[in-house]
Amino acid sequence: MITVLYPGSFDPFHLGHLDVIEQSVALFGEVVVGVMHNPTKPSGMFTLDERVEMIRNSIAYMPPVKVIAFGGLAVDAAREVAAAFIVKGLRTGGDFEVEQQMAHTNHAVSGVRTVYLPCKPALVSISSRFIREIAHYGGDVSALVPPPVAAQLSRVHPRDEVF
Ligand code: PNS
């Protein structure tokens, strides 16, 4: 059994993220989901604790998955949970550009390697940003997120700064 870290901002967690976790469990055995801050993104729709709770409720059927909030670097989270690799999902070519830079940088500073997993073709268009936008205007996002996230999003109060 190999432990891997799946870091992300998950604001909110969606079916593309769930696909990466399911693939990671099948390939490696044990997955730690690290809910982290992305400095390039705005303050966020949900707090880190709210995101952790929604993800825990969404992956409850997969016992080899743990969910933690982590305030520092992804490579420090990987070391703390003794992860052999970082895993990341790739949806678009744009994702690849960004992920490649992060993977090289993370390896240069820590020696930790990143493994990319391609997202299911049916899920490549899902993005947390569009989910926030649709939910903000009261739209139905239940086709894009697990039921616990859809329930939480239906309770969201419109705020201007969420996307
Ligand atoms: O889901 P996202 O927003 O694409 O995830 C990006 C995330 C949170 C994984 C990335 O911003 C990150 O690793 N943040 C922690 C800080 C860090 O390790 N920075 C160094 C990047 S080389």
XYZ file of C-alpha atoms in Angstrom, residues 1-155:
155
model
C 0.000 0.000 0.000
C 1.412 3.393 -1.028
C 0.281 6.683 0.567
C -0.153 9.680 -1.748
C -1.083 13.296 -1.050
C -3.761 14.951 -3.205
C -3.470 18.691 -2.482
C -5.869 21.327 -3.765
C -8.033 24.255 -2.832
C -11.293 22.336 -3.444
C -13.475 25.448 -3.261
C -15.730 23.631 -3.750
C -14.936 19.928 -4.182
C -16.491 18.510 -7.393
C -16.898 15.266 -9.364
C -13.574 15.789 -11.191
C -11.790 15.825 -7.814
C -13.720 12.726 -6.706
C -12.584 10.929 -9.893
C -8.915 11.681 -9.076
C -9.380 10.267 -5.559
C -11.074 7.102 -6.853
C -8.262 6.576 -9.397
C -5.632 7.215 -6.705
C -7.155 4.678 -4.299
C -7.196 2.069 -7.087
C -3.584 2.790 -8.089
C -1.873 3.469 -4.753
C -4.106 2.285 -1.897
C -4.107 5.188 0.574
C -4.902 8.836 -0.206
C -4.582 11.906 2.000
C -6.564 14.849 0.616
C -4.812 18.082 1.665
C -7.151 21.076 1.660
C -4.839 24.028 1.143
C -4.725 27.687 0.343
C -3.936 28.678 -3.249
C -2.268 32.114 -3.048
C -3.280 32.896 -6.660
C -7.010 32.516 -5.928
C -9.341 34.904 -4.089
C -10.211 34.414 -0.435
C -12.678 31.657 -1.215
C -16.327 30.700 -0.927
C -15.878 28.224 1.932
C -13.480 28.115 4.883
C -10.874 25.353 4.951
C -12.874 23.603 7.707
C -16.087 23.740 5.662
C -14.252 22.263 2.661
C -12.796 19.475 4.809
C -16.248 18.583 6.124
C -17.840 18.534 2.648
C -15.052 16.322 1.280
C -15.252 13.943 4.262
C -18.998 13.586 3.696
C -18.424 12.981 -0.027
C -15.773 10.260 0.331
C -17.210 8.446 3.358
C -17.588 5.237 1.262
C -13.774 5.114 0.666
C -12.077 4.186 3.993
C -8.459 4.514 2.701
C -8.980 8.270 2.214
C -8.177 10.856 4.913
C -8.899 14.569 4.623
C -6.808 17.236 6.375
C -6.524 21.021 6.226
C -2.959 22.207 5.832
C -1.758 25.807 6.017
C 1.758 25.507 4.587
C 3.507 24.070 1.564
C 2.272 20.989 -0.289
C 5.728 19.399 0.046
C 5.632 19.853 3.840
C 2.173 18.253 3.934
C 3.535 15.359 1.847
C 6.406 14.881 4.310
C 4.098 15.129 7.341
C 1.772 12.368 6.097
C 4.703 10.287 4.734
C 3.325 10.413 1.189
C 5.432 8.738 -1.501
C 4.025 11.075 -4.186
C 1.844 14.092 -4.744
C -1.038 13.355 -7.153
C -2.747 15.944 -9.331
C -5.617 15.680 -11.819
C -5.211 17.035 -15.347
C -8.250 18.247 -17.251
C -6.973 20.711 -19.866
C -3.724 21.701 -21.564
C -3.784 24.814 -19.400
C -3.767 22.619 -16.289
C -0.663 20.874 -17.627
C 1.314 24.127 -17.963
C 0.611 25.138 -14.373
C 1.006 21.666 -12.873
C 4.288 21.049 -14.698
C 5.807 24.203 -13.173
C 4.580 23.297 -9.682
C 5.770 19.679 -10.029
C 9.277 20.737 -11.091
C 9.473 23.340 -8.328
C 8.192 20.980 -5.644
C 10.699 18.344 -6.751
C 13.568 20.844 -6.810
C 12.922 21.984 -3.235
C 12.035 18.641 -1.631
C 12.680 15.668 -3.909
C 8.951 14.791 -3.870
C 7.649 13.652 -7.273
C 4.207 14.498 -8.677
C 2.053 11.997 -10.588
C -0.594 13.361 -12.976
C -3.877 11.549 -13.459
C -6.074 12.338 -16.460
C -9.640 13.148 -15.549
C -12.522 11.103 -17.055
C -13.451 12.674 -20.448
C -17.003 13.333 -19.232
C -15.647 15.495 -16.392
C -13.005 17.607 -18.154
C -15.138 20.751 -18.281
C -15.920 20.908 -14.557
C -14.308 23.795 -12.718
C -14.748 25.048 -9.163
C -14.862 28.608 -10.481
C -17.904 27.939 -12.689
C -19.581 26.013 -9.865
C -19.135 29.032 -7.551
C -20.519 31.314 -10.251
C -23.606 29.167 -10.957
C -24.314 28.672 -7.243
C -23.899 32.395 -6.621
C -26.807 33.087 -8.989
C -28.928 30.323 -7.475
C -28.355 27.815 -10.313
C -28.466 24.029 -9.947
C -24.988 22.452 -9.730
C -26.112 18.997 -8.611
C -24.824 17.408 -11.872
C -21.301 18.665 -11.114
C -20.726 17.971 -7.399
C -21.329 15.143 -4.878
C -24.656 15.409 -2.971
C -23.119 16.794 0.296
C -21.538 19.660 -1.663
C -24.762 20.352 -3.589
C -26.642 20.552 -0.278
C -24.116 23.005 1.159
C -24.110 25.135 -2.013
C -27.895 25.399 -1.948
C -27.514 27.145 1.439
